[in-house]
PDB file of C-alpha atoms in Angstrom:
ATOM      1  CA  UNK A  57     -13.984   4.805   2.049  1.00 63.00           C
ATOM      2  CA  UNK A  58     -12.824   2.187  -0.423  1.00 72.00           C
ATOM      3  CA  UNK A  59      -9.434   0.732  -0.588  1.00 79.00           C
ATOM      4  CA  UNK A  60      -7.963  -0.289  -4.277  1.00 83.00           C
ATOM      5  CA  UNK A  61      -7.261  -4.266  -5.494  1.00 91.00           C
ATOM      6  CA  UNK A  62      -3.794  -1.943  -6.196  1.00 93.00           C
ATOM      7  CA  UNK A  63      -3.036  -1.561  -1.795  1.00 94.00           C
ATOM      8  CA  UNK A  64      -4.080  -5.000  -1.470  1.00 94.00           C
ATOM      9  CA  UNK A  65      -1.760  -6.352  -4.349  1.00 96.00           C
ATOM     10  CA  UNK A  66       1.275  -4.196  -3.162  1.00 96.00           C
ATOM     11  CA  UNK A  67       1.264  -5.706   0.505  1.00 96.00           C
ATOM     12  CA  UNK A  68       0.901  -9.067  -0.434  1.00 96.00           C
ATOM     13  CA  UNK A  69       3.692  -8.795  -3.009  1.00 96.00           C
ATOM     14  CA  UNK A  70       5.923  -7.512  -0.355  1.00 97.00           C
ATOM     15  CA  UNK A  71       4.653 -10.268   1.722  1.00 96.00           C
ATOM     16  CA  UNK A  72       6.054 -12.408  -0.668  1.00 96.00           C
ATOM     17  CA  UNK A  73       9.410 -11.165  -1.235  1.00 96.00           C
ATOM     18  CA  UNK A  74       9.475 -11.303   2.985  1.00 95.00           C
ATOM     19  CA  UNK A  75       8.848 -14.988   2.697  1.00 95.00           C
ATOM     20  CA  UNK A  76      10.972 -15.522  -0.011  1.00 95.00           C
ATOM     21  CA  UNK A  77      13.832 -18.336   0.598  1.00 93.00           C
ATOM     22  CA  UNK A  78      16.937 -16.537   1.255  1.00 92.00           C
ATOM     23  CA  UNK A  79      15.156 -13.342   0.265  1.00 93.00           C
ATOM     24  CA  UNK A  80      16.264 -14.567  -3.288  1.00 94.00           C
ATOM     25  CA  UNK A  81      14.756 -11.772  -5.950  1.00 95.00           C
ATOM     26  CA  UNK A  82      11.382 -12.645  -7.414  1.00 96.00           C
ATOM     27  CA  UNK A  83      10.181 -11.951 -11.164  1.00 95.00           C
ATOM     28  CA  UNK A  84       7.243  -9.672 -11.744  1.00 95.00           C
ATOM     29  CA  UNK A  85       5.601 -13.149 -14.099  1.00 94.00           C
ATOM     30  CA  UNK A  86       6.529 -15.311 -10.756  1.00 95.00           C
ATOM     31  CA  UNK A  87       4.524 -12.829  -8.498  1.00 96.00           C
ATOM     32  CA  UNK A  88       1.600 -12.021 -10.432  1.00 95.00           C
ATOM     33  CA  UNK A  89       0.930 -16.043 -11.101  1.00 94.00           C
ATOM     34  CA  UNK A  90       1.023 -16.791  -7.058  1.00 94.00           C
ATOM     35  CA  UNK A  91      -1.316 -14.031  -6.712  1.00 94.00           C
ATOM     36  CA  UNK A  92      -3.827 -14.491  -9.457  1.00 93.00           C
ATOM     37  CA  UNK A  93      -3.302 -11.231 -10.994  1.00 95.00           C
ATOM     38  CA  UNK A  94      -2.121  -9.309 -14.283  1.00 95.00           C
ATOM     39  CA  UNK A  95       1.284  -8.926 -15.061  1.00 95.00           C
ATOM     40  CA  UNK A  96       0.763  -5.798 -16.657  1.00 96.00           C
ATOM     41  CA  UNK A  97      -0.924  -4.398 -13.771  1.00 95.00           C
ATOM     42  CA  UNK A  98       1.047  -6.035 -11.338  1.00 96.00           C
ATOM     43  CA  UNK A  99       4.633  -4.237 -12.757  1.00 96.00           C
ATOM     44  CA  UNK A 100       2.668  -0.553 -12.395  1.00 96.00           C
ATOM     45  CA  UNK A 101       2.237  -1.609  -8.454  1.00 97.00           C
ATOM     46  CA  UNK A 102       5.585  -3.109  -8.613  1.00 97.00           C
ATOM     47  CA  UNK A 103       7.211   0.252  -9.880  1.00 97.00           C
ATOM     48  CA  UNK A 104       5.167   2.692  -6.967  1.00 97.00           C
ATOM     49  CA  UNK A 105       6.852   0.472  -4.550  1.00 97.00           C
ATOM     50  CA  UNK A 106      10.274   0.984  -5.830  1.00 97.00           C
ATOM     51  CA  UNK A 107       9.892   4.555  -6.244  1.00 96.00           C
ATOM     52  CA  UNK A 108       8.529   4.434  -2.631  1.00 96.00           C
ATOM     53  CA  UNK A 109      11.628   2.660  -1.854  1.00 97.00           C
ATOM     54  CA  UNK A 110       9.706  -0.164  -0.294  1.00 98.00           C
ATOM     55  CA  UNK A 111      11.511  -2.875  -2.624  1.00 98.00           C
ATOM     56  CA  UNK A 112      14.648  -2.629  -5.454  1.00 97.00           C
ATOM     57  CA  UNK A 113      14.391  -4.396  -8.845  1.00 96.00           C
ATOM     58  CA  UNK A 114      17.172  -5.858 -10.781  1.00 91.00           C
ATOM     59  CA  UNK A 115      16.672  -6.155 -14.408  1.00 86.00           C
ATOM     60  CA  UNK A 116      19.527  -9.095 -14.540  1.00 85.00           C
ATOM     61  CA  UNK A 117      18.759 -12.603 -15.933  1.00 84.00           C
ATOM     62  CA  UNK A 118      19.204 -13.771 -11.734  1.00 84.00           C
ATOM     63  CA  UNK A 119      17.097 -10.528 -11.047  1.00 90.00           C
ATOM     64  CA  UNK A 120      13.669  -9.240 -10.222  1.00 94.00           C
ATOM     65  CA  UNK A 121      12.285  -7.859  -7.108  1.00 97.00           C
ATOM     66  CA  UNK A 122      13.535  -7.494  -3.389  1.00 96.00           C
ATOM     67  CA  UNK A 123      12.540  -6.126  -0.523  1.00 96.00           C
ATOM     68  CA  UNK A 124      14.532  -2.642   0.731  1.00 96.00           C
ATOM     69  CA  UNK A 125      13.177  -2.563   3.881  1.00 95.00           C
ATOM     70  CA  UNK A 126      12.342  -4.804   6.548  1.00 93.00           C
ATOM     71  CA  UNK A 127       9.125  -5.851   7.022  1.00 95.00           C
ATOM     72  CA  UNK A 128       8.978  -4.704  10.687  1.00 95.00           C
ATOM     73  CA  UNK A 129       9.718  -1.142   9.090  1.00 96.00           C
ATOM     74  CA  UNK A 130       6.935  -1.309   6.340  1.00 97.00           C
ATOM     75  CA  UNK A 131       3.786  -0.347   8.092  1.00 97.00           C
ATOM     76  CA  UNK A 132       0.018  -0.595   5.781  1.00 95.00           C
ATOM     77  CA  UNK A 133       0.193   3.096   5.806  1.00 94.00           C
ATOM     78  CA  UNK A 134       3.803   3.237   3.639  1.00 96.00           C
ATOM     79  CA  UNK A 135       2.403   0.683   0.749  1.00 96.00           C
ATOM     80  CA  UNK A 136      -0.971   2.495   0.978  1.00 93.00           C
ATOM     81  CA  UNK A 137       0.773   5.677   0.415  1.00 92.00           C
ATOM     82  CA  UNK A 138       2.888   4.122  -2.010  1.00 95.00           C
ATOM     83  CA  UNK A 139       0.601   2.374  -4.222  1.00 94.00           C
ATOM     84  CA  UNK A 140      -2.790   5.018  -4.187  1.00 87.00           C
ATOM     85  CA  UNK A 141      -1.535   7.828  -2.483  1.00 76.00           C
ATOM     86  CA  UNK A 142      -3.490   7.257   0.898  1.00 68.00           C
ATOM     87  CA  UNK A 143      -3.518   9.470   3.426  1.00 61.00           C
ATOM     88  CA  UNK A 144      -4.362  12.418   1.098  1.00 62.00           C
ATOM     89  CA  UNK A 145      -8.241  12.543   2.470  1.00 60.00           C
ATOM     90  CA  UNK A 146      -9.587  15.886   2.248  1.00 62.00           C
ATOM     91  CA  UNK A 147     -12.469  17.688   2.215  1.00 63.00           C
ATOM     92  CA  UNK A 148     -13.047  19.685  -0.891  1.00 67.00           C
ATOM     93  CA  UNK A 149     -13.606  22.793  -0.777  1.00 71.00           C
ATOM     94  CA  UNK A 150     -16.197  24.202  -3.428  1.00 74.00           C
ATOM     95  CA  UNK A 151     -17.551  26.845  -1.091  1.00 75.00           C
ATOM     96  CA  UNK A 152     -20.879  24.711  -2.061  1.00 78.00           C
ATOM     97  CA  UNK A 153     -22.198  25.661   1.576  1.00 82.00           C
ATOM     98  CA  UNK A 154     -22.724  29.932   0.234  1.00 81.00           C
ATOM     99  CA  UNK A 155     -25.282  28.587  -2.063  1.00 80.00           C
ATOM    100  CA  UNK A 156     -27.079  27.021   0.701  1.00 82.00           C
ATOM    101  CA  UNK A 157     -26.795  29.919   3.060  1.00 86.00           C
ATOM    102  CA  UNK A 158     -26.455  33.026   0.917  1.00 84.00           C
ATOM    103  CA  UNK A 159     -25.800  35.931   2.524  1.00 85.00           C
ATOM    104  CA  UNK A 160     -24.640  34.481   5.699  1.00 85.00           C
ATOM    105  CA  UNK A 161     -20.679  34.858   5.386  1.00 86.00           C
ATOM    106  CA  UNK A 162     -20.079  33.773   9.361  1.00 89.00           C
ATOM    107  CA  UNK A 163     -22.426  30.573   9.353  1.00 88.00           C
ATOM    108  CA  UNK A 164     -21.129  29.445   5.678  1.00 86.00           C
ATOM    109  CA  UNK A 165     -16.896  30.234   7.120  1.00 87.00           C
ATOM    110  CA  UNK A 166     -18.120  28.198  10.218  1.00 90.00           C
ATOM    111  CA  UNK A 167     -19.946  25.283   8.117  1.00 88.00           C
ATOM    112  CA  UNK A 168     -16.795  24.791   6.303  1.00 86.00           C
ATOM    113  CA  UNK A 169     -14.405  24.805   9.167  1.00 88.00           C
ATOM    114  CA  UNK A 170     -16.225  22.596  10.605  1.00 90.00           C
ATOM    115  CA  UNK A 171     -16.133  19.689   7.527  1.00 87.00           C
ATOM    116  CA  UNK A 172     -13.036  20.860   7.305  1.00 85.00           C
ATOM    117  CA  UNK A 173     -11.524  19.943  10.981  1.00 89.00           C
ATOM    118  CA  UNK A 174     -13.936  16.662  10.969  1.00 89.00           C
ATOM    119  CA  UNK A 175     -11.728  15.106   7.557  1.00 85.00           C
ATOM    120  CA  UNK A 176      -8.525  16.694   8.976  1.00 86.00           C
ATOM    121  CA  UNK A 177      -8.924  14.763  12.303  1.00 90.00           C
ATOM    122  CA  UNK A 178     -10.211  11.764  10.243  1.00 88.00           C
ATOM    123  CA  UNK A 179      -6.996  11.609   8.349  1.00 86.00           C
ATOM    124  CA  UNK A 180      -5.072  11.885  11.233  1.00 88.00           C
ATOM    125  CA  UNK A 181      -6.374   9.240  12.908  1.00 92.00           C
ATOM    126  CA  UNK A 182      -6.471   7.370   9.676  1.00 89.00           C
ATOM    127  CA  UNK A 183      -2.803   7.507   9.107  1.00 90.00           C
ATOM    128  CA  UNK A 184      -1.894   6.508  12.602  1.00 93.00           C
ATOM    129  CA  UNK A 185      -3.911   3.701  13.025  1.00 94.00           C
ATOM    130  CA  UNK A 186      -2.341   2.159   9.038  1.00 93.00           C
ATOM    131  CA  UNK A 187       1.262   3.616  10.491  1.00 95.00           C
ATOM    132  CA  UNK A 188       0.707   1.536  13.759  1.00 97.00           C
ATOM    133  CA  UNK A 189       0.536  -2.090  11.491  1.00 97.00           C
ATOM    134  CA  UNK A 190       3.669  -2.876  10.085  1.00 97.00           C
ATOM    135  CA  UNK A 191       3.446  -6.025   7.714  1.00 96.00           C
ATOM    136  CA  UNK A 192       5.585  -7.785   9.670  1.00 95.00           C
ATOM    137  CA  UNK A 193       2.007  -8.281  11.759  1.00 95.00           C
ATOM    138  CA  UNK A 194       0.759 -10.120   8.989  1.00 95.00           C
ATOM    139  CA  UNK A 195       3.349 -13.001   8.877  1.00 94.00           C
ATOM    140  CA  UNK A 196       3.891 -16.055  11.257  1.00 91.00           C
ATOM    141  CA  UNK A 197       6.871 -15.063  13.559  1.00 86.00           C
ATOM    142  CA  UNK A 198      10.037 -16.051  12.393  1.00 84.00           C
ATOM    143  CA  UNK A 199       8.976 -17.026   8.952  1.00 87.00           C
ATOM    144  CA  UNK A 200      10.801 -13.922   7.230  1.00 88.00           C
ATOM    145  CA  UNK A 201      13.896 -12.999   8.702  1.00 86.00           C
ATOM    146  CA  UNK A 202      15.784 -15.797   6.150  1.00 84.00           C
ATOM    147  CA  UNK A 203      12.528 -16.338   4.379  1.00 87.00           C
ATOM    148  CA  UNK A 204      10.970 -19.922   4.382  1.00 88.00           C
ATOM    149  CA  UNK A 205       9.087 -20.112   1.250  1.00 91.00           C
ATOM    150  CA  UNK A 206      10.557 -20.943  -2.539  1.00 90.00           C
ATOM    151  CA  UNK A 207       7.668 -19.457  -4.388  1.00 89.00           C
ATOM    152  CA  UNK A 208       9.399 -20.531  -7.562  1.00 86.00           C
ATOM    153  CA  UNK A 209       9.586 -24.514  -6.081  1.00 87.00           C
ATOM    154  CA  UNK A 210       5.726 -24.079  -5.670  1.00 83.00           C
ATOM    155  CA  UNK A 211       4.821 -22.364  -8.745  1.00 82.00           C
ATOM    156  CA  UNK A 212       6.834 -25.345 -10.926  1.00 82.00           C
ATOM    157  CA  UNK A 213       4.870 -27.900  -8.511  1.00 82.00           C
ATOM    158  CA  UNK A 214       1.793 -26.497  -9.955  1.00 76.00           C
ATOM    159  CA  UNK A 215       2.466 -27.092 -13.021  1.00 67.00           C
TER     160      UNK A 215
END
């Protein structure tokens, strides 16, 4: 299974409004520099995870992006879910297997339930292994609850 640049994109932009000095709100242009990434794409990520209700966006001239949530309450599986839909693994169900075994109605119902059961369980354990990491895991302790970084001061020092 392969994971989008889109999952990796949305947890590192919440990452950064966790860090975020004071938890001030962070522009879309800010965001998408620190990362190394499009705008443009960046701002369709940005808008799953506000539908989610992962972050809130201000369109003010002070405004831009925040997080909703806590960190500690965002787990891989929310901005997964968020961002590319994950957790939605399923096996599809053609009925491919009657052309391999025509004829054979109990063997093709029991080839099926069996892929079947195998991607259910896979998703299961899937979901509860992403639900089990919240980001907070992927920060320094203490670095988030007042943030410590001002991406802004860094961005201008690059400059």
């Amino acid at each position: 299974m392969k994971i989008s640049k889109s999952v990796e994109q949305g947890i590192y932009v919440v990452l950064m409004l966790a860090l975020q000095k004071d938890h001030t709100p962070l522009k879309s242009q800010l965001l998408s520099q620190q990362l190394g990434v499009s705008d443009s794409y960046l701002k369709k990520i940005l808008r799953k995870l506000v539908i989610a209700g992962l972050i809130d966006s201000s369109a003010s001239k002070d405004g831009g992006f925040v997080l909703k949530r806590s960190v500690e309450e965002i787990s891989l599986l929310d901005v997964g879910q968020a961002v590319e839909q994950l957790g939605t693994l399923q096996m599809p169900t053609r009925h491919l297997a009657a052309k391999l075994f025509p004829g054979r109605p109990s063997h093709i119902e029991h080839s099926e339930a069996t892929a079947k059961a195998a991607f259910e369980k896979a998703a299961t354990a899937f979901d509860q292994t992403l639900a089990a990491v919240p980001l907070s895991q992927l920060l320094e302790q203490n670095s988030y609850q007042n943030g410590v970084v001002d991406w802004a001061s860094l961005a201008a020092a690059k400059d």
